[in-house]
Short mmCIF file of C-alpha atoms in Angstrom, two decimals:
data_model
loop_
_atom_site.label_atom_id
_atom_site.label_comp_id
_atom_site.label_asym_id
_atom_site.label_seq_id
_atom_site.Cartn_x
_atom_site.Cartn_y
_atom_site.Cartn_z
CA UNK A 17 -15.59 17.14 33.89
CA UNK A 18 -12.39 16.77 36.47
CA UNK A 19 -13.74 13.09 36.74
CA UNK A 20 -12.85 12.12 33.27
CA UNK A 21 -9.48 14.41 33.68
CA UNK A 22 -8.64 11.86 36.44
CA UNK A 23 -9.84 8.58 34.74
CA UNK A 24 -7.64 9.75 31.77
CA UNK A 25 -4.54 10.14 34.13
CA UNK A 26 -5.14 6.82 35.42
CA UNK A 27 -5.35 5.36 32.28
CA UNK A 28 -2.67 6.42 30.71
CA UNK A 29 0.61 4.98 32.80
CA UNK A 30 -1.19 1.74 32.66
CA UNK A 31 -1.19 1.70 28.94
CA UNK A 32 2.04 2.64 29.00
CA UNK A 33 3.25 0.13 31.24
CA UNK A 34 1.74 -2.82 28.93
CA UNK A 35 3.65 -2.77 25.73
CA UNK A 36 0.66 -3.63 23.74
CA UNK A 37 0.03 -1.76 20.03
CA UNK A 38 -3.12 -0.60 20.32
CA UNK A 39 -4.91 -0.92 17.10
CA UNK A 40 -6.70 1.95 16.29
CA UNK A 41 -9.23 2.03 13.62
CA UNK A 42 -8.26 3.66 10.16
CA UNK A 43 -4.86 4.40 11.43
CA UNK A 44 -1.47 2.76 11.90
CA UNK A 45 1.96 3.01 13.54
CA UNK A 46 4.59 4.10 11.54
CA UNK A 47 7.89 4.76 12.80
CA UNK A 48 9.13 7.44 11.32
CA UNK A 49 12.78 8.52 12.05
CA UNK A 50 12.72 11.52 9.99
CA UNK A 51 16.42 11.45 8.69
CA UNK A 52 16.24 9.75 5.04
CA UNK A 53 18.89 8.79 3.01
CA UNK A 54 20.86 12.47 3.04
CA UNK A 55 22.43 11.89 -0.48
CA UNK A 56 19.36 10.90 -2.01
CA UNK A 57 17.40 13.69 -0.26
CA UNK A 58 20.01 16.19 -1.70
CA UNK A 59 19.83 14.91 -5.30
CA UNK A 60 15.91 15.27 -5.11
CA UNK A 61 16.29 18.74 -3.85
CA UNK A 62 18.46 19.83 -6.78
CA UNK A 63 16.49 18.64 -9.42
CA UNK A 64 12.65 19.19 -7.37
CA UNK A 65 13.02 21.20 -5.40
CA UNK A 66 9.22 22.42 -4.94
CA UNK A 67 7.87 18.64 -4.16
CA UNK A 68 8.80 17.14 -0.74
CA UNK A 69 10.85 13.86 -1.57
CA UNK A 70 9.41 10.28 -0.84
CA UNK A 71 10.07 8.28 1.88
CA UNK A 72 12.12 5.26 1.91
CA UNK A 73 11.94 1.94 3.62
CA UNK A 74 14.52 2.67 6.15
CA UNK A 75 12.48 5.52 7.57
CA UNK A 76 9.94 2.74 8.63
CA UNK A 77 12.05 0.61 10.40
CA UNK A 78 13.40 0.15 13.68
CA UNK A 79 17.37 0.26 13.70
CA UNK A 80 19.00 -3.13 14.81
CA UNK A 81 20.90 -2.75 17.33
CA UNK A 82 24.93 -3.53 16.48
CA UNK A 83 26.87 -6.18 17.00
CA UNK A 84 27.62 -6.77 20.81
CA UNK A 85 31.24 -7.50 21.97
CA UNK A 86 30.44 -10.16 23.87
CA UNK A 87 28.57 -13.25 22.97
CA UNK A 88 24.67 -12.89 23.73
CA UNK A 89 22.75 -15.55 25.66
CA UNK A 90 19.57 -15.36 23.12
CA UNK A 91 18.74 -15.37 19.36
CA UNK A 92 16.19 -12.94 18.74
CA UNK A 93 14.21 -14.46 15.77
CA UNK A 94 11.77 -12.88 12.97
CA UNK A 95 9.80 -15.16 11.35
CA UNK A 96 7.81 -13.73 8.70
CA UNK A 97 5.09 -14.25 5.88
CA UNK A 98 3.42 -12.68 3.65
CA UNK A 99 -0.15 -12.47 5.69
CA UNK A 100 1.66 -12.36 9.43
CA UNK A 101 4.37 -11.98 11.20
CA UNK A 102 4.74 -15.18 12.91
CA UNK A 103 7.33 -14.51 15.75
CA UNK A 104 8.99 -11.15 16.13
CA UNK A 105 11.83 -10.23 17.97
CA UNK A 106 11.41 -13.55 20.18
CA UNK A 107 14.17 -14.33 22.16
CA UNK A 108 14.99 -18.32 21.68
CA UNK A 109 18.18 -20.47 21.92
CA UNK A 110 18.02 -22.11 18.46
CA UNK A 111 16.18 -22.28 15.68
CA UNK A 112 16.70 -25.55 13.10
CA UNK A 113 16.05 -24.03 9.35
CA UNK A 114 15.71 -26.34 6.35
CA UNK A 115 18.28 -24.68 4.07
CA UNK A 116 18.83 -26.57 0.57
CA UNK A 117 22.28 -28.18 2.13
CA UNK A 118 20.08 -29.67 4.77
CA UNK A 119 18.74 -28.98 7.85
CA UNK A 120 21.09 -25.82 9.63
CA UNK A 121 20.98 -24.96 13.67
CA UNK A 122 21.13 -21.57 14.14
CA UNK A 123 22.58 -20.58 17.57
CA UNK A 124 23.54 -17.09 19.61
CA UNK A 125 26.62 -15.82 17.78
CA UNK A 126 26.46 -17.75 14.37
CA UNK A 127 28.56 -16.44 11.86
CA UNK A 128 26.48 -14.32 9.63
CA UNK A 129 24.36 -16.20 7.04
CA UNK A 130 22.16 -15.86 3.96
CA UNK A 131 20.64 -19.66 3.33
CA UNK A 132 17.98 -20.62 0.61
CA UNK A 133 15.44 -22.76 2.42
CA UNK A 134 13.83 -25.81 0.47
CA UNK A 135 10.00 -26.72 2.33
CA UNK A 136 10.72 -28.71 4.91
CA UNK A 137 11.00 -28.65 9.16
CA UNK A 138 11.50 -25.41 11.22
CA UNK A 139 11.29 -25.87 14.80
CA UNK A 140 12.23 -22.95 17.32
CA UNK A 141 13.27 -24.07 20.38
CA UNK A 142 12.67 -21.88 23.45
CA UNK A 143 13.87 -23.70 26.92
CA UNK A 144 11.99 -26.52 27.17
CA UNK A 145 9.65 -26.05 24.42
CA UNK A 146 10.17 -26.96 21.01
CA UNK A 147 7.69 -25.44 18.11
CA UNK A 148 7.34 -26.74 14.57
CA UNK A 149 6.44 -25.50 11.77
CA UNK A 150 6.40 -26.91 8.23
CA UNK A 151 7.39 -23.94 6.14
CA UNK A 152 7.51 -23.84 2.07
CA UNK A 153 10.46 -22.66 0.71
CA UNK A 154 12.16 -19.22 1.60
CA UNK A 155 15.34 -17.44 2.84
CA UNK A 156 16.75 -17.22 6.17
CA UNK A 157 19.30 -14.54 7.21
CA UNK A 158 21.31 -14.49 10.32
CA UNK A 159 23.08 -11.30 11.02
CA UNK A 160 26.46 -10.62 13.04
CA UNK A 161 24.00 -9.13 16.22
CA UNK A 162 22.23 -12.71 16.33
CA UNK A 163 19.23 -11.42 14.62
CA UNK A 164 17.70 -14.00 12.71
CA UNK A 165 15.33 -13.55 9.88
CA UNK A 166 13.25 -16.25 8.42
CA UNK A 167 11.20 -15.27 5.46
CA UNK A 168 9.00 -17.91 4.13
CA UNK A 169 6.06 -18.09 1.55
CA UNK A 170 3.43 -20.48 3.71
CA UNK A 171 3.81 -21.86 7.17
CA UNK A 172 1.60 -24.38 9.26
CA UNK A 173 1.93 -25.58 12.62
CA UNK A 174 3.06 -29.22 12.43
CA UNK A 175 0.07 -30.16 14.80
CA UNK A 176 -2.35 -28.86 12.28
CA UNK A 177 -1.26 -31.34 9.63
CA UNK A 178 -3.13 -34.39 8.36
CA UNK A 179 -1.05 -37.46 7.89
CA UNK A 180 -3.44 -39.22 5.40
CA UNK A 181 -4.20 -36.24 3.39
CA UNK A 182 -0.37 -36.00 3.17
CA UNK A 183 -0.35 -39.91 1.72
CA UNK A 184 -2.88 -39.11 -0.45
CA UNK A 185 -1.04 -36.35 -1.86
CA UNK A 186 2.37 -37.89 -2.39
CA UNK A 187 0.49 -40.82 -3.93
CA UNK A 188 -1.34 -38.57 -6.66
CA UNK A 189 1.66 -36.79 -7.28
CA UNK A 190 3.76 -39.76 -7.87
CA UNK A 191 1.36 -40.92 -10.39
CA UNK A 192 1.18 -37.45 -12.52
CA UNK A 193 4.94 -37.69 -12.39
CA UNK A 194 4.93 -41.17 -14.39
CA UNK A 195 2.31 -39.88 -16.75
CA UNK A 196 3.69 -36.23 -17.16
CA UNK A 197 4.31 -35.62 -21.11
CA UNK A 198 5.33 -32.15 -21.53
CA UNK A 199 8.56 -30.44 -19.17
CA UNK A 200 6.09 -28.27 -17.10
CA UNK A 201 3.73 -31.05 -16.54
CA UNK A 202 6.94 -32.89 -14.94
CA UNK A 203 7.86 -29.77 -13.37
CA UNK A 204 4.96 -29.44 -11.62
CA UNK A 205 4.80 -33.07 -10.45
CA UNK A 206 8.19 -33.17 -9.49
CA UNK A 207 7.32 -30.03 -7.05
CA UNK A 208 4.15 -31.69 -5.56
CA UNK A 209 6.44 -35.07 -5.08
CA UNK A 210 9.15 -33.05 -3.10
CA UNK A 211 6.82 -30.92 -0.96
CA UNK A 212 4.80 -33.85 0.12
CA UNK A 213 7.69 -36.37 1.20
CA UNK A 214 8.91 -33.64 2.87
CA UNK A 215 6.10 -33.23 4.44
CA UNK A 216 5.96 -36.77 5.36
CA UNK A 217 9.58 -36.62 6.28
CA UNK A 218 8.82 -34.17 8.85
CA UNK A 219 5.92 -35.46 9.98
CA UNK A 220 7.37 -38.96 10.79
CA UNK A 221 10.89 -37.76 11.29
CA UNK B 3 -34.54 42.24 -5.82
CA UNK B 4 -34.69 38.27 -5.83
CA UNK B 5 -32.97 38.06 -8.38
CA UNK B 6 -30.00 40.09 -7.37
CA UNK B 7 -29.95 37.43 -4.30
CA UNK B 8 -29.52 34.37 -6.78
CA UNK B 9 -27.07 36.10 -8.71
CA UNK B 10 -25.16 36.65 -5.33
CA UNK B 11 -25.62 33.43 -4.14
CA UNK B 12 -24.83 31.95 -7.47
CA UNK B 13 -21.32 33.42 -7.30
CA UNK B 14 -20.92 32.32 -3.93
CA UNK B 15 -21.60 28.86 -4.60
CA UNK B 16 -18.67 28.50 -7.30
CA UNK B 17 -15.99 28.59 -5.28
CA UNK B 18 -17.51 26.11 -2.93
CA UNK B 19 -17.63 23.70 -5.64
CA UNK B 20 -13.75 22.43 -5.85
CA UNK B 21 -12.69 18.87 -5.92
CA UNK B 22 -15.43 16.18 -6.11
CA UNK B 23 -16.58 16.22 -9.73
CA UNK B 24 -20.14 15.22 -9.78
CA UNK B 25 -21.52 18.51 -8.10
CA UNK B 26 -19.68 20.32 -11.02
CA UNK B 27 -22.50 19.01 -13.58
CA UNK B 28 -24.99 20.50 -11.44
CA UNK B 29 -23.54 24.06 -11.58
CA UNK B 30 -24.12 24.09 -15.04
CA UNK B 31 -27.63 24.19 -14.68
CA UNK B 32 -27.96 26.94 -13.07
CA UNK B 33 -26.57 28.99 -16.22
CA UNK B 34 -29.85 28.37 -18.05
CA UNK B 35 -32.00 29.25 -15.11
CA UNK B 36 -30.08 32.57 -14.73
CA UNK B 37 -31.06 33.21 -18.86
CA UNK B 38 -34.31 32.51 -18.12
CA UNK B 39 -34.47 35.35 -15.55
CA UNK B 40 -32.56 37.56 -17.59
CA UNK B 41 -35.59 37.68 -20.29
CA UNK B 42 -37.75 39.72 -18.04
CA UNK B 43 -39.48 37.49 -15.56
CA UNK B 44 -39.96 38.72 -12.34
CA UNK B 45 -38.33 36.12 -9.93
CA UNK B 46 -36.57 32.78 -10.57
CA UNK B 47 -39.31 29.80 -10.72
CA UNK B 48 -39.30 27.60 -7.31
CA UNK B 49 -39.69 24.60 -9.31
CA UNK B 50 -36.10 24.71 -10.95
CA UNK B 51 -34.65 25.57 -7.29
CA UNK B 52 -36.21 22.41 -6.07
CA UNK B 53 -34.82 20.39 -8.78
CA UNK B 54 -31.75 21.33 -7.97
CA UNK B 55 -32.24 20.75 -4.30
CA UNK B 56 -33.68 17.13 -5.22
CA UNK B 57 -30.21 16.38 -7.22
CA UNK B 58 -27.71 17.79 -4.58
CA UNK B 59 -29.38 15.50 -1.73
CA UNK B 60 -29.32 12.29 -4.34
CA UNK B 61 -25.27 13.35 -4.51
CA UNK B 62 -25.32 13.63 -0.84
CA UNK B 63 -27.07 10.54 -0.29
CA UNK B 64 -24.59 8.94 -2.60
CA UNK B 65 -21.31 10.07 -1.54
CA UNK B 66 -22.23 9.28 1.95
CA UNK B 67 -22.73 5.65 0.79
CA UNK B 68 -19.40 5.42 -0.95
CA UNK B 69 -18.12 6.75 2.37
CA UNK B 70 -19.52 3.66 4.24
CA UNK B 71 -18.60 1.50 1.72
CA UNK B 72 -14.86 2.33 1.20
CA UNK B 73 -14.61 2.09 5.05
CA UNK B 74 -15.77 -1.14 5.23
CA UNK B 75 -13.18 -1.89 2.58
CA UNK B 76 -10.47 0.06 4.43
CA UNK B 77 -11.25 -2.15 7.49
CA UNK B 78 -10.74 -5.25 5.87
CA UNK B 79 -7.08 -4.61 4.00
CA UNK B 80 -5.91 -2.87 6.85
CA UNK B 81 -5.60 -5.62 8.66
CA UNK B 82 -3.73 -7.41 5.85
CA UNK B 83 -1.24 -4.52 4.98
CA UNK B 84 -0.11 -4.31 8.61
CA UNK B 85 0.50 -8.13 8.94
CA UNK B 86 2.43 -7.69 5.84
CA UNK B 87 4.93 -4.95 6.59
CA UNK B 88 7.07 -7.76 8.47
CA UNK B 89 7.88 -9.15 5.15
CA UNK B 90 10.24 -6.32 3.71
CA UNK B 91 12.18 -5.27 6.69
CA UNK B 92 14.55 -7.91 6.54
CA UNK B 93 15.41 -7.13 3.27
CA UNK B 94 16.06 -3.80 4.49
CA UNK B 95 18.29 -4.79 7.34
CA UNK B 96 20.55 -6.90 5.29
CA UNK B 97 20.88 -5.31 2.00
CA UNK B 98 20.10 -1.56 3.33
CA UNK B 99 18.51 1.02 1.84
CA UNK B 100 19.94 2.76 -1.25
CA UNK B 101 17.56 5.10 -3.19
CA UNK B 102 20.40 7.18 -4.45
CA UNK B 103 22.23 4.59 -5.86
CA UNK B 104 23.23 5.53 -9.59
CA UNK B 105 22.83 2.55 -12.04
CA UNK B 106 22.27 2.34 -16.15
CA UNK B 107 19.15 0.88 -16.09
CA UNK B 108 16.72 2.52 -14.05
CA UNK B 109 13.09 1.14 -13.83
CA UNK B 110 10.16 2.88 -12.33
CA UNK B 111 7.41 0.78 -10.73
CA UNK B 112 4.61 3.09 -10.10
CA UNK B 113 1.27 1.66 -7.90
CA UNK B 114 -1.77 3.29 -8.60
CA UNK B 115 -5.43 2.48 -8.51
CA UNK B 116 -8.09 1.70 -11.37
CA UNK B 117 -10.96 3.53 -10.23
CA UNK B 118 -10.84 7.23 -9.28
CA UNK B 119 -12.76 10.05 -6.81
CA UNK B 120 -9.67 8.85 -4.50
CA UNK B 121 -8.36 12.20 -4.02
CA UNK B 122 -5.01 13.11 -4.79
CA UNK B 123 -2.76 9.82 -4.04
CA UNK B 124 -2.26 8.82 -7.87
CA UNK B 125 -1.36 12.05 -9.01
CA UNK B 126 1.02 12.23 -6.05
CA UNK B 127 2.43 9.28 -6.80
CA UNK B 128 2.58 9.91 -10.94
CA UNK B 129 4.43 13.37 -9.84
CA UNK B 130 7.25 11.31 -7.44
CA UNK B 131 7.77 8.97 -10.53
CA UNK B 132 8.59 11.69 -12.99
CA UNK B 133 10.79 13.61 -10.84
CA UNK B 134 12.39 9.99 -10.26
CA UNK B 135 12.84 9.81 -14.10
CA UNK B 136 14.15 12.87 -14.17
CA UNK B 137 16.96 12.36 -11.31
CA UNK B 138 17.54 9.24 -13.12
CA UNK B 139 17.98 9.73 -16.84
CA UNK B 140 21.22 11.59 -17.78
CA UNK B 141 23.71 10.96 -20.89
CA UNK B 142 24.66 6.83 -19.33
CA UNK B 143 21.19 6.18 -17.83
CA UNK B 144 18.14 5.70 -18.86
CA UNK B 145 14.78 5.29 -17.48
CA UNK B 146 12.09 3.20 -17.81
CA UNK B 147 8.25 2.73 -16.32
CA UNK B 148 6.34 0.01 -15.32
CA UNK B 149 2.65 0.99 -14.62
CA UNK B 150 0.09 -1.02 -12.18
CA UNK B 151 -3.25 0.72 -12.35
CA UNK B 152 -5.44 2.81 -14.69
CA UNK B 153 -5.39 5.98 -13.41
CA UNK B 154 -1.35 6.49 -13.26
CA UNK B 155 -1.35 4.73 -16.78
CA UNK B 156 -3.72 7.60 -18.23
CA UNK B 157 -1.59 9.98 -16.59
CA UNK B 158 1.63 8.62 -17.75
CA UNK B 159 0.63 7.66 -21.27
CA UNK B 160 0.24 12.08 -22.02
CA UNK B 161 3.87 12.76 -22.14
CA UNK B 162 5.67 9.48 -21.23
CA UNK B 163 4.63 7.26 -23.86
CA UNK B 164 7.84 5.86 -24.93
CA UNK B 165 9.04 5.64 -21.54
CA UNK B 166 6.66 3.14 -20.84
CA UNK B 167 7.66 -0.74 -20.82
CA UNK B 168 4.89 -2.56 -19.15
CA UNK B 169 1.17 -1.50 -17.96
CA UNK B 170 -0.66 -3.85 -16.19
CA UNK B 171 -4.51 -3.19 -14.60
CA UNK B 172 -7.41 -4.36 -13.21
CA UNK B 173 -5.23 -5.89 -9.94
CA UNK B 174 -7.94 -5.53 -7.47
CA UNK B 175 -10.30 -8.06 -9.85
CA UNK B 176 -9.65 -10.48 -7.62
CA UNK B 177 -8.65 -10.81 -4.16
CA UNK B 178 -4.84 -9.59 -3.45
CA UNK B 179 -2.41 -12.53 -2.60
CA UNK B 180 0.90 -12.78 -3.10
CA UNK B 181 0.67 -15.62 -5.38
CA UNK B 182 -0.92 -13.02 -8.12
CA UNK B 183 1.53 -10.26 -6.60
CA UNK B 184 4.39 -12.71 -7.58
CA UNK B 185 3.22 -13.94 -11.02
CA UNK B 186 3.24 -10.00 -12.07
CA UNK B 187 6.46 -9.62 -10.12
CA UNK B 188 7.75 -12.56 -12.44
CA UNK B 189 6.29 -11.21 -15.49
CA UNK B 190 7.99 -7.81 -15.04
CA UNK B 191 11.33 -9.45 -14.10
CA UNK B 192 11.37 -11.36 -17.24
CA UNK B 193 10.24 -8.74 -19.92
CA UNK B 194 12.31 -5.91 -17.89
CA UNK B 195 15.74 -5.20 -18.27
CA UNK B 196 16.84 -3.61 -14.82
CA UNK B 197 19.77 -2.81 -12.86
CA UNK B 198 17.54 -1.34 -10.34
CA UNK B 199 13.89 -1.10 -9.58
CA UNK B 200 12.06 1.92 -7.80
CA UNK B 201 8.64 0.96 -6.67
CA UNK B 202 6.55 4.21 -5.81
CA UNK B 203 3.15 3.84 -3.93
CA UNK B 204 1.43 5.48 -1.12
CA UNK B 205 2.30 4.22 2.64
CA UNK B 206 -0.96 4.23 4.71
CA UNK B 207 -0.84 6.31 8.08
CA UNK B 208 -3.95 7.03 8.72
CA UNK B 209 -7.15 8.19 6.48
CA UNK B 210 -6.13 11.87 6.13
CA UNK B 211 -2.17 10.93 5.77
CA UNK B 212 -0.65 9.28 3.34
CA UNK B 213 3.06 9.07 2.76
CA UNK B 214 4.64 8.84 -0.55
CA UNK B 215 7.46 6.17 -0.54
CA UNK B 216 9.98 4.71 -2.75
CA UNK B 217 11.34 1.37 -2.46
CA UNK B 218 14.83 0.09 -4.42
CA UNK B 219 15.39 -3.21 -5.33
CA UNK B 220 18.82 -4.24 -6.88
CA UNK B 221 19.85 -6.53 -9.51
CA UNK B 222 22.26 -9.32 -8.29
CA UNK B 223 25.07 -7.43 -10.16
CA UNK B 224 24.20 -4.35 -8.79
CA UNK B 225 24.44 -5.72 -5.10
CA UNK B 226 27.98 -7.26 -6.08
CA UNK B 227 29.46 -3.80 -7.23
CA UNK B 228 27.99 -1.86 -4.49
CA UNK B 229 28.90 -4.44 -1.75
CA UNK B 230 32.58 -4.83 -3.11
CA UNK B 231 32.59 -0.77 -3.19
CA UNK B 232 31.76 -0.32 0.42
CA UNK B 233 28.66 1.47 1.75
CA UNK B 234 25.71 0.62 3.09
CA UNK B 235 26.05 -3.30 1.33
CA UNK B 236 29.54 -3.34 2.56
CA UNK B 237 29.03 -5.85 4.87
CA UNK B 238 27.33 -8.11 2.60
CA UNK B 239 30.87 -10.37 2.22
CA UNK B 240 31.08 -11.37 5.44
CA UNK B 241 27.82 -13.22 4.74
CA UNK B 242 28.02 -16.95 4.18
CA UNK B 243 25.97 -18.03 1.59
CA UNK B 244 24.04 -21.71 2.23
CA UNK B 245 22.60 -23.31 -0.89
CA UNK B 246 22.54 -23.34 -4.64
CA UNK B 247 25.58 -24.08 -6.57
CA UNK B 248 27.17 -20.32 -6.89
CA UNK B 249 26.56 -17.23 -5.03
CA UNK B 250 25.15 -15.21 -8.00
CA UNK B 251 22.67 -17.72 -8.16
CA UNK B 252 21.58 -17.43 -4.51
CA UNK B 253 21.69 -13.52 -4.95
CA UNK B 254 19.40 -13.95 -8.17
CA UNK B 255 17.11 -15.42 -5.98
CA UNK B 256 17.22 -13.40 -3.18
CA UNK B 257 16.62 -10.27 -5.46
CA UNK B 258 13.29 -11.62 -6.93
CA UNK B 259 12.08 -12.33 -3.84
CA UNK B 260 13.11 -9.11 -2.30
CA UNK B 261 10.92 -7.76 -5.19
CA UNK B 262 7.81 -9.66 -4.98
CA UNK B 263 7.65 -9.27 -0.99
CA UNK B 264 8.43 -5.41 -1.67
CA UNK B 265 5.69 -5.54 -4.79
CA UNK B 266 3.31 -7.27 -2.11
CA UNK B 267 3.33 -4.90 0.62
CA UNK B 268 3.47 -1.69 -1.83
CA UNK B 269 0.14 -2.98 -3.27
CA UNK B 270 -1.56 -3.57 -0.44
CA UNK B 271 -0.65 -0.44 1.13
CA UNK B 272 -1.41 1.61 -1.48
CA UNK B 273 -5.09 -0.12 -2.09
CA UNK B 274 -5.30 1.08 1.87
CA UNK B 275 -4.42 4.45 0.94
CA UNK B 276 -6.95 4.57 -2.09
CA UNK B 277 -9.84 3.54 0.19
CA UNK B 278 -8.51 5.92 2.88
CA UNK B 279 -8.30 8.64 0.35
CA UNK B 280 -11.67 7.76 -0.84
CA UNK B 281 -13.67 7.99 2.33
CA UNK B 282 -12.12 11.57 2.98
CA UNK B 283 -12.72 12.51 -0.48
CA UNK B 284 -16.28 11.47 -0.12
CA UNK B 285 -16.68 12.77 3.31
CA UNK B 286 -15.75 16.33 2.22
CA UNK B 287 -18.13 15.72 -0.96
CA UNK B 288 -20.95 15.16 1.40
CA UNK B 289 -20.27 18.20 3.79
CA UNK B 290 -20.15 19.98 0.73
CA UNK B 291 -23.02 19.15 -0.73
CA UNK B 292 -24.89 19.30 2.81
CA UNK B 293 -23.51 23.01 2.68
CA UNK B 294 -24.81 23.46 -0.53
CA UNK B 295 -28.47 22.03 0.67
CA UNK B 296 -28.52 24.73 3.32
CA UNK B 297 -28.04 27.66 0.77
CA UNK B 298 -30.48 26.47 -1.67
CA UNK B 299 -33.23 25.97 1.16
CA UNK B 300 -32.36 29.27 1.99
CA UNK B 301 -33.25 30.77 -1.31
CA UNK B 302 -36.12 28.50 -2.15
CA UNK B 303 -37.58 29.89 0.88
CA UNK B 304 -36.66 33.41 -0.14
CA UNK B 305 -38.01 33.23 -3.47
CA UNK B 306 -41.28 31.37 -2.26
CA UNK B 307 -41.63 34.16 0.06
CA UNK B 308 -40.92 37.12 -2.44
CA UNK B 309 -43.52 35.43 -4.76
CA UNK B 310 -46.34 35.56 -1.91
CA UNK B 311 -45.66 38.87 -0.93
CA UNK B 312 -45.81 39.97 -4.61
CA UNK B 313 -49.31 38.81 -5.04
CA UNK B 314 -50.60 40.02 -1.94
CA UNK B 315 -49.48 43.42 -3.10
CA UNK B 316 -51.30 42.75 -6.13
CA UNK B 317 -54.47 41.78 -4.67
CA UNK B 318 -54.16 44.71 -1.86
CA UNK B 319 -53.28 47.30 -4.20
CA UNK B 320 -55.96 46.27 -6.32
CA UNK B 321 -58.85 46.27 -3.88
CA UNK B 322 -57.16 49.47 -2.36
CA UNK B 323 -57.63 51.13 -6.17
CA UNK B 324 -61.38 49.37 -6.12
CA UNK B 325 -61.99 51.36 -3.23
CA UNK B 326 -61.12 54.25 -3.03
#
């Protein structure tokens, strides 16, 4: 039994040193800062004192750091998709996002922005390495504390895109656009053409 | 004496049987057995106890199997729910969390399961929805329900039928994915007028712990109003808007995207909670069945031994009467 206790002591400091989210089966980490929205809790307790008030999303989130006084050197990027968090809290030098008004570069200390994105190329620059993704539409938020949140519905790393398929898709949708009759068909074909030509451009450019 | 023992057994068995419904059905078969006893039969027939033991054992097997199925489904969906947790965080970071906002048109979106036997999570969601309805309806504010899932629909339709705007069921028939949820979100946004959408779901923490949560999504007009008034979203004006022709168009898209993202996470978390609750409900059910089986075995043995003793006594007394 002493050996078990000793082994537990030995493993615990190493687990704390390595910042690894240990995935326990059937259980998840939920950071719970129990201070809820006080006004909401008050209003709740007045009407329904017997039931505990429900939690709100801000209780499950780590609070973001405040705006620093000096310009930070790195940009912290969160790139999230519905089925994965591609990058979370990664410190990079620059990100270029495909906003509807054109490619937009985001550096640390960028003015706070809400940008709507169109399908296009997203590139993450970290030192000398550049990671490129092709994303579908989404949104990008740049906060005053040099945090950038990029949300997209779909994203593929650019090296996984097959140029031949892209060309074939573009031809198919251009054909559909010319032969479309109803508004709905025209809109669908137009979307296909837009996405495929953006893909083409991303691959070549 | 055996009869008295069994009656005592019957009374002790009743408080044991609490939540699992299948076991309650067996409880009623005990009553006719006792009636037969009351008609002057010496001891309860072992056949009846044996039948009961067989059915309780079957129930134990079924609930154990259901627990395994729920465990495997939970494992699959837990990964997806955890991965989708990053999706709503940027919105809360940008727009803050405003559950105490007071608007004219509130819509409560209740997410629940379609199948039962999952513990109390659906009742919790319905309780929270009703409480939110009470808080947010007043002389100048109205509150409507949009219900996803059979169980909440069944409960809410009983007393709030005229407040229910839209119901959707059989969400999990096909694999849950973002496209499906965004279509549902689109449906809701098109058919329901809203100033604030309050989504109620159970967030999965572990198999024994589910946290009822409510996430608030505001319509673009309310976001503008709140940002002008200051407070949590006050700093929204300092953000430059890129893309789209006007600020309101971008805010409209933003609010719709936020709704579909928060809904997606909510639906996945609720599905996780449902499987977890079902696991723990079936686990306690099979444990109850095991306890019941132990007690029935004792009763059975006692009855059997009592009848053997009676027979022996009769034979021996008959023999001794013949002798002497």
